[in-house]
Coordinates of N, CA, C and O and ligand atoms in Angstrom, one line a residue:
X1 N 61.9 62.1 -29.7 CA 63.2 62.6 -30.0 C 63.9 63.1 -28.8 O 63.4 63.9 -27.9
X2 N 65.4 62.4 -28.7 CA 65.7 62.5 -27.3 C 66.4 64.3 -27.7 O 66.9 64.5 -28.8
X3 N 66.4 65.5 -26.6 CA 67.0 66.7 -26.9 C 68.4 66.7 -25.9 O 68.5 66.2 -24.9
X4 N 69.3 67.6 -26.6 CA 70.1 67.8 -25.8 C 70.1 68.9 -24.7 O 70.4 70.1 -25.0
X5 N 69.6 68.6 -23.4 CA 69.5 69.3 -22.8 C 70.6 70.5 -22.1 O 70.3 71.3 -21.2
X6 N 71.9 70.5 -22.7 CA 73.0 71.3 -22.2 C 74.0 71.3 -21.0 O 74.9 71.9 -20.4
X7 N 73.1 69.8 -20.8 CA 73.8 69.1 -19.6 C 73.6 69.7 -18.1 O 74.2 69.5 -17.1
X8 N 72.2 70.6 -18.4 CA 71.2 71.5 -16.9 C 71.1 70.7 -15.9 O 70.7 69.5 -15.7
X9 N 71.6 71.5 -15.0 CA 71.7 70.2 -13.6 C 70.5 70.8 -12.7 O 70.2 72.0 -12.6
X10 N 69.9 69.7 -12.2 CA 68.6 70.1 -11.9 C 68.6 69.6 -10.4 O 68.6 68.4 -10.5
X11 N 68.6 69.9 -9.5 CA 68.6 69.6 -7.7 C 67.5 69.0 -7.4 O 66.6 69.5 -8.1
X12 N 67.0 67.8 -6.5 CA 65.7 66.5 -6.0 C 66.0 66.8 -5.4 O 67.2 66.5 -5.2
X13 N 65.2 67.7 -4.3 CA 64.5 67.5 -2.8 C 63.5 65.9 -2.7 O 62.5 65.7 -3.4
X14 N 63.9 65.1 -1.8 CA 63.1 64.4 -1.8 C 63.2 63.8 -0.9 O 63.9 64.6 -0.2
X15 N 62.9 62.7 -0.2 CA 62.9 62.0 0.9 C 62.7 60.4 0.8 O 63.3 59.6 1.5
X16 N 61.7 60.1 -0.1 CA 61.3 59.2 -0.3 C 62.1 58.1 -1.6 O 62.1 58.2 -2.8
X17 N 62.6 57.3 -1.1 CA 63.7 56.7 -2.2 C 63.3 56.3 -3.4 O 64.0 56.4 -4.4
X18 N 62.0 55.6 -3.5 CA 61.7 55.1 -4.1 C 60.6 56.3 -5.3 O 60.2 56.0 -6.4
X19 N 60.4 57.8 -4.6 CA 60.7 58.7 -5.8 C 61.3 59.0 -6.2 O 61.5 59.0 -7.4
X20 N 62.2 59.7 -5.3 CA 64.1 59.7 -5.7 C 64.8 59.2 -6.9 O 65.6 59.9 -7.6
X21 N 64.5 58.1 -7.1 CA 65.2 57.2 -8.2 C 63.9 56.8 -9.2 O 63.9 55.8 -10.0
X22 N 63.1 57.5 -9.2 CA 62.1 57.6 -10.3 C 62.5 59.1 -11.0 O 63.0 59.2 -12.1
X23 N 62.1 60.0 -10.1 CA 62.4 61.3 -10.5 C 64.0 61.6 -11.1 O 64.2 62.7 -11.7
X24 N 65.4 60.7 -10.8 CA 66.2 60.8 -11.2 C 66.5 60.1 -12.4 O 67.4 60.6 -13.1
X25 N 65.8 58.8 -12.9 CA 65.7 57.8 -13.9 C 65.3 58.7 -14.9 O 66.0 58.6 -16.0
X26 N 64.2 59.8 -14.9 CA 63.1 60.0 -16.1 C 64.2 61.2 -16.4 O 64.4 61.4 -17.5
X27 N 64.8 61.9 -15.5 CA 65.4 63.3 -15.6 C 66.6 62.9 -16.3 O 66.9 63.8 -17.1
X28 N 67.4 61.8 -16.3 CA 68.4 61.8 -16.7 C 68.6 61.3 -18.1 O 69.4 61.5 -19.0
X29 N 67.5 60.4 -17.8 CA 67.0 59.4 -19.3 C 66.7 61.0 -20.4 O 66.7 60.8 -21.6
X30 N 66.5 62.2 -20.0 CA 65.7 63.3 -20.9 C 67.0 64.2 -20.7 O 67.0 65.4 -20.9
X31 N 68.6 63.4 -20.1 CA 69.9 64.4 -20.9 C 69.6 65.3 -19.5 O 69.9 66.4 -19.9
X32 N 69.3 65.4 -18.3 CA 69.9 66.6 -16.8 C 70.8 65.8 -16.9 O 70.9 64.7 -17.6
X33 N 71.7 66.4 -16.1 CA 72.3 66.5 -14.5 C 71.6 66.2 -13.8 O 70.5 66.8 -14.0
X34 N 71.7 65.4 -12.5 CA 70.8 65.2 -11.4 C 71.8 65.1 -10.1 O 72.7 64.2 -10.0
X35 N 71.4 66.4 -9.2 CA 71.8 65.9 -8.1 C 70.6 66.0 -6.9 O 69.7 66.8 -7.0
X36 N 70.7 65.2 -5.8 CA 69.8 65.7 -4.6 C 70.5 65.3 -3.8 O 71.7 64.9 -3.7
X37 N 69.0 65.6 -2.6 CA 69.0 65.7 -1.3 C 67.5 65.3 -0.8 O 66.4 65.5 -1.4
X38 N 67.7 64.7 0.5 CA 66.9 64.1 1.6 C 66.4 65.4 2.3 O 65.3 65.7 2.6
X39 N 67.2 66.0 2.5 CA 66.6 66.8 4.0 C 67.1 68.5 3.9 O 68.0 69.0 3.2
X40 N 66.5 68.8 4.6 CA 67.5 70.5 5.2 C 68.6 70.3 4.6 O 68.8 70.6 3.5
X41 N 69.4 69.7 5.5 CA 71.2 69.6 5.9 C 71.3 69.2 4.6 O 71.7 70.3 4.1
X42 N 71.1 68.4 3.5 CA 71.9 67.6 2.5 C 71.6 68.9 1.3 O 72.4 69.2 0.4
X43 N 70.2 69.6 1.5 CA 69.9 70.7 0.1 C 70.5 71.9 0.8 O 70.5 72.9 0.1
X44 N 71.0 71.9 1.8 CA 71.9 73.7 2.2 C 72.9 73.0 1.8 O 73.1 73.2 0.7
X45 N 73.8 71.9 2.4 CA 74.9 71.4 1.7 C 75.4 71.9 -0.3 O 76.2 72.5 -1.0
X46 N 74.0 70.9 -0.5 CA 74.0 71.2 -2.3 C 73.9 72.5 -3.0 O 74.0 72.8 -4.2
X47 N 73.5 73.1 -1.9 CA 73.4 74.6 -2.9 C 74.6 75.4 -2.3 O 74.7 76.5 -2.7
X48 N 75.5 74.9 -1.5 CA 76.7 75.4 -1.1 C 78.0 75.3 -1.8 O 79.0 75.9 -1.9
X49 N 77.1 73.7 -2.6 CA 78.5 73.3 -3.6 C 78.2 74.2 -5.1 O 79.0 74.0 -6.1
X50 N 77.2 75.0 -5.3 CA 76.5 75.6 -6.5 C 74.8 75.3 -6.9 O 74.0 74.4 -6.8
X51 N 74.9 76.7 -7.2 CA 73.4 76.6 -7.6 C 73.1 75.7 -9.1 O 73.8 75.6 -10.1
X52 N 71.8 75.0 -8.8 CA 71.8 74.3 -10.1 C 70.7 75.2 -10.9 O 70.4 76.4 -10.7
X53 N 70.3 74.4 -12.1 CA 69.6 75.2 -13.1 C 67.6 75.3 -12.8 O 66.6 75.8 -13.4
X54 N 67.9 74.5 -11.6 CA 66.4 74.3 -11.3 C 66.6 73.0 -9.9 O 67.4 72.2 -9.6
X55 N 65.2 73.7 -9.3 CA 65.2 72.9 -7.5 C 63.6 71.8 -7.9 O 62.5 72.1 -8.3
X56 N 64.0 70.8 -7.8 CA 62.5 70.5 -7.6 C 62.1 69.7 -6.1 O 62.6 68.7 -5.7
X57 N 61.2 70.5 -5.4 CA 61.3 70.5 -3.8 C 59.8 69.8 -3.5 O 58.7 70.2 -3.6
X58 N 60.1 68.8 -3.1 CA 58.7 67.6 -2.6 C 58.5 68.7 -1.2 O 59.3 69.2 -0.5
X59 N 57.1 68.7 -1.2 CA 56.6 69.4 0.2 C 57.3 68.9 1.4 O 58.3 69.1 2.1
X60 N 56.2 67.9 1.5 CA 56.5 66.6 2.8 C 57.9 66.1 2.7 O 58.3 65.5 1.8
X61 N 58.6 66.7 3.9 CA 59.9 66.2 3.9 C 60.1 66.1 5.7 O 59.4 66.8 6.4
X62 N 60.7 65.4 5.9 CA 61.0 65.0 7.4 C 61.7 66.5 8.2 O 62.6 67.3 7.7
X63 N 60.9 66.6 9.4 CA 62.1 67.9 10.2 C 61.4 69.3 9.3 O 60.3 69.7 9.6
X64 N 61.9 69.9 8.6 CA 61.7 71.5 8.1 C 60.9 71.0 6.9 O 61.4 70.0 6.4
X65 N 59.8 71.4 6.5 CA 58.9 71.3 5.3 C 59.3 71.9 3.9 O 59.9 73.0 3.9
X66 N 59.0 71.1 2.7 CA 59.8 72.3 1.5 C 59.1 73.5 1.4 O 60.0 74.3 1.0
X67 N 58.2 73.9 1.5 CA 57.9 75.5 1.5 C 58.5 76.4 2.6 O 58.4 77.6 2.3
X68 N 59.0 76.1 3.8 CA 60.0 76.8 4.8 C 61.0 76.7 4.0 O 61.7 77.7 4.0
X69 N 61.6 75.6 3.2 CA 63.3 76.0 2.3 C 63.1 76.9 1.1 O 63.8 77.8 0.6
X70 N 61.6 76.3 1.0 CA 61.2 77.2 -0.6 C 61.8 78.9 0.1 O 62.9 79.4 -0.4
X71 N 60.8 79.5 1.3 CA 61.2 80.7 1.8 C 62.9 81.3 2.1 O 63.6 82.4 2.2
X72 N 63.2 79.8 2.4 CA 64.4 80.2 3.0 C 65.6 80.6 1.4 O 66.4 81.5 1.1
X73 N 65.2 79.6 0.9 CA 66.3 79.6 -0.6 C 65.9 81.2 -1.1 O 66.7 82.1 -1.4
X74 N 64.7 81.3 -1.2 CA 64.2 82.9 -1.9 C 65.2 84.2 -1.1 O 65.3 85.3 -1.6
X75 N 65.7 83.8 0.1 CA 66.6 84.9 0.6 C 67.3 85.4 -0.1 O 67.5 86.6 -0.2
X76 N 68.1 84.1 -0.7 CA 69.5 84.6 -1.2 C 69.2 85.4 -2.3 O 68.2 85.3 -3.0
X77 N 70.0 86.2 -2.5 CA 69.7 87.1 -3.9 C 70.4 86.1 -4.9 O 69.8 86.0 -6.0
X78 N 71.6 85.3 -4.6 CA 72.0 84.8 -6.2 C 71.3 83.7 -7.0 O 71.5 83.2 -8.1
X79 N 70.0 83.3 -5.9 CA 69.1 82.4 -6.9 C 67.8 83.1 -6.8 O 66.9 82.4 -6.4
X80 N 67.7 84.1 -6.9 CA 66.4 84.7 -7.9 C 66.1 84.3 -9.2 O 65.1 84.7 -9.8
X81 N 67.0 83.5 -9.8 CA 66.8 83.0 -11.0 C 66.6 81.5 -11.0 O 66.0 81.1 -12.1
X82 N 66.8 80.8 -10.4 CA 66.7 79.2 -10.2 C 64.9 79.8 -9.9 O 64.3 80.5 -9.1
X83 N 64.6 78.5 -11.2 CA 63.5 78.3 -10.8 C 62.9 77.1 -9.5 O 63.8 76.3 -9.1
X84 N 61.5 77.1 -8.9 CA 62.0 76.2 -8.0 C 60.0 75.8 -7.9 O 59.1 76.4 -7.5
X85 N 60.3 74.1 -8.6 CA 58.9 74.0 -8.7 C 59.0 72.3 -7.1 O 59.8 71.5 -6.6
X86 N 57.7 72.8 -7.2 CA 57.0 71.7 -5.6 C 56.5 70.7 -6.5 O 56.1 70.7 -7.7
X87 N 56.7 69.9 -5.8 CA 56.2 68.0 -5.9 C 55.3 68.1 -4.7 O 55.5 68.8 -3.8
X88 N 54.4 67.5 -4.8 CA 53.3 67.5 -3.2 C 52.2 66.1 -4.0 O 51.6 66.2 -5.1
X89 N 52.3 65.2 -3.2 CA 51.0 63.8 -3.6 C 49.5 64.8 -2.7 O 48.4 64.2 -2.5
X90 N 49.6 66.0 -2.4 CA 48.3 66.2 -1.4 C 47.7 68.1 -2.2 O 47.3 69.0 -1.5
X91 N 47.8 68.1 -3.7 CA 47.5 69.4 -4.3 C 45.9 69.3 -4.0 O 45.0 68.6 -4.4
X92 N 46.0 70.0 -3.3 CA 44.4 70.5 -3.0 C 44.1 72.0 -3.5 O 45.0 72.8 -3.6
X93 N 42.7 72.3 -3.9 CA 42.5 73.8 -4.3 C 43.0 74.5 -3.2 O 42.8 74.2 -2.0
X94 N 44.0 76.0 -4.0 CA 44.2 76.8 -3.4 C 45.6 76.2 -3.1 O 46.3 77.2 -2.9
X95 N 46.3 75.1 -3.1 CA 47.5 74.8 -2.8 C 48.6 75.4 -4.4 O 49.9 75.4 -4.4
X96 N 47.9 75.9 -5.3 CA 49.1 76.1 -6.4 C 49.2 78.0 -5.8 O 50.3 78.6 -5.8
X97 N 47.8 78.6 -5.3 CA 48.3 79.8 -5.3 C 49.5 80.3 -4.0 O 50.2 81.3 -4.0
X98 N 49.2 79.2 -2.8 CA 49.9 79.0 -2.1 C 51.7 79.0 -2.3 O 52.6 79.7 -1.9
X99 N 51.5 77.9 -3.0 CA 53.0 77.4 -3.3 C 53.6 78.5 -3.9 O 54.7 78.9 -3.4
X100 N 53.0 79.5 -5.3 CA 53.3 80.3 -5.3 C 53.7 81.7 -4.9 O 54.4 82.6 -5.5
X101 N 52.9 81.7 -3.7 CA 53.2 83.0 -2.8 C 54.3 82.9 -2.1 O 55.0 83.8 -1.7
X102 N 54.6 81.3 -1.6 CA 56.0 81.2 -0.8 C 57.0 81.3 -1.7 O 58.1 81.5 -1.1
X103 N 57.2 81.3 -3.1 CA 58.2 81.7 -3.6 C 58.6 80.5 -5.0 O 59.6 80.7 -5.7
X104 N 57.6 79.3 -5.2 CA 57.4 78.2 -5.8 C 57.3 79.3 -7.3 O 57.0 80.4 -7.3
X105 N 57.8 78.6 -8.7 CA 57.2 78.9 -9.5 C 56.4 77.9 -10.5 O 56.3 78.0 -11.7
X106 N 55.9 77.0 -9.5 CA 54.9 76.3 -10.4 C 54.6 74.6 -9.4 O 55.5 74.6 -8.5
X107 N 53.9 73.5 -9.4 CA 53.8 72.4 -8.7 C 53.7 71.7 -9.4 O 52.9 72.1 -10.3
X108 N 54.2 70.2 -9.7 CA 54.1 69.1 -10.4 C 53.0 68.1 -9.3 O 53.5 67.9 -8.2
X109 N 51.8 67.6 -9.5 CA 51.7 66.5 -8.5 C 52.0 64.9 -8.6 O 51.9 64.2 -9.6
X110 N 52.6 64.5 -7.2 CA 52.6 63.0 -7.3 C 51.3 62.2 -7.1 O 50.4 62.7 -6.5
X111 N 51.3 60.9 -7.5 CA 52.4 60.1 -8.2 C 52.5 61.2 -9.8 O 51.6 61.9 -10.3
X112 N 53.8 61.0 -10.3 CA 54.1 61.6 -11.1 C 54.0 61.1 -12.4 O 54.4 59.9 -12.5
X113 N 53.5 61.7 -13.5 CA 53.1 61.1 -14.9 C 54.4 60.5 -15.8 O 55.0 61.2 -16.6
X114 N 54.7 59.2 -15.5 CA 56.1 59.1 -16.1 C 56.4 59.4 -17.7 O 57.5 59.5 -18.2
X115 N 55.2 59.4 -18.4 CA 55.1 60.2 -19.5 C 55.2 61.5 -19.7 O 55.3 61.9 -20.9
X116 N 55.1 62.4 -18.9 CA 55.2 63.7 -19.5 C 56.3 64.9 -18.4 O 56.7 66.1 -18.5
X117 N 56.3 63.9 -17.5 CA 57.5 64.7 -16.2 C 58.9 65.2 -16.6 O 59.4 66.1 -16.1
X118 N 59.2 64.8 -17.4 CA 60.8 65.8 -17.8 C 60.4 66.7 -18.8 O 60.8 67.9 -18.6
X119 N 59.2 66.3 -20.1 CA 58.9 67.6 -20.3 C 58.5 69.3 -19.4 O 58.9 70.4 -19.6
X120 N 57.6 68.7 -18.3 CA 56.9 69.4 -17.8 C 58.4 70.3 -17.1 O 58.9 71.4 -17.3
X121 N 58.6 69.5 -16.5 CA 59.8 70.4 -15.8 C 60.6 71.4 -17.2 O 60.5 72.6 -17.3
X122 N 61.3 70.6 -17.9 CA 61.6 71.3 -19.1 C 61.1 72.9 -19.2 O 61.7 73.9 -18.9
X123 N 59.7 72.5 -19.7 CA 59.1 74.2 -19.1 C 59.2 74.8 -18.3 O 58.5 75.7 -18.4
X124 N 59.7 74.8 -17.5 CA 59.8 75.5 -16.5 C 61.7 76.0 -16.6 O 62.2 77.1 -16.3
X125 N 62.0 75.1 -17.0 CA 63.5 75.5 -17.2 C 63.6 76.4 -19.0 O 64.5 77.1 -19.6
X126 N 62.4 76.1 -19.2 CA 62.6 77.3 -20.5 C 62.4 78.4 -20.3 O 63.0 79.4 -20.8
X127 N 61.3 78.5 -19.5 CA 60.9 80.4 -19.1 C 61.7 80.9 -18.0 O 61.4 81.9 -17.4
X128 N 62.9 79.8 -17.8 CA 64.1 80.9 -16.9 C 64.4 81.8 -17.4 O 65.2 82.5 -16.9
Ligands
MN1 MN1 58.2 63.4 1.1

C-alpha cells in the first residue's frame, strides 16, 4: 500500500549517479520529495535553500568525506532535528558506533535493498 508521505523532502548526498537515481527512483516511487547533491559545495548550497526532513549522507564522497559534513551540519543549532542517516558500501564492525558518535542517527548499507530502503529510511523519519 502506497502511504502518503506529506510530501517529506528528504536531501541525497551522493556522488555516484548511478546510486543517485536509484536512491531517488525508490524515494520518490514511496511519495518524498527528493533533492540532492554531489559534493560539499552542492549540500552547503542545499541546506542554504532549507532544511529538508531528513539528510541521507553516502560516506565516500570526493574532496571532504560525509562524516566531516555529518560534523559539520551538527553545528548548526537549527538542524538538531533533521535526522541524518550514512549510506557507506564498507560497514565494517564498529563502523555503526562510529557513525553515530559523529553525529549520524543510524547507517543504511550499500548496495541497497531495493525492497525495503524507503521503508527503512521511513523509520527513521518517524522517530523525528
Ligand atoms: Mn560515494
Amino acid at each position: 500500500m502506497r502511504q502518503a508521505m506529506g510530501n517529506k523532502e528528504i536531501l541525497v548526498v551522493e556522488d555516484n549517479p548511478q546510486n543517485l537515481e536509484l536512491v531517488e527512483f525508490l524515494l520518490e516511487e514511496a511519495g518524498y520529495a527528493v533533492r540532492s547533491a554531489r559534493d560539499a559545495g552542492e549540500l552547503r548550497g542545499e541546506i542554504e535553500r532549507g532544511l529538508p526532513a531528513l539528510i541521507l549522507m553516502d560516506i565516500q564522497l570526493p574532496g571532504i568525506d560525509g562524516l566531516t559534513l555529518v560534523k559539520e551540519i551538527r553545528q548548526r543549532p537549527d538542524a538538531d532535528g533533521v535526522p541524518i542517516v550514512a549510506l557507506t558500501a564498507h560497514a565494517m564492525r564498529g563502523d555503526r558506533a562510529r557513525f553515530l558518535a559523529e553525529g549520524c542517527d543510524g547507517y543504511i548499507s550499500k548496495p541497497i535493498n531495493i525492497a525495503t530502503f524507503a521503508g527503512e529510511v521511513g523509520e527513521y523519519l518517524g522517530s523525528a
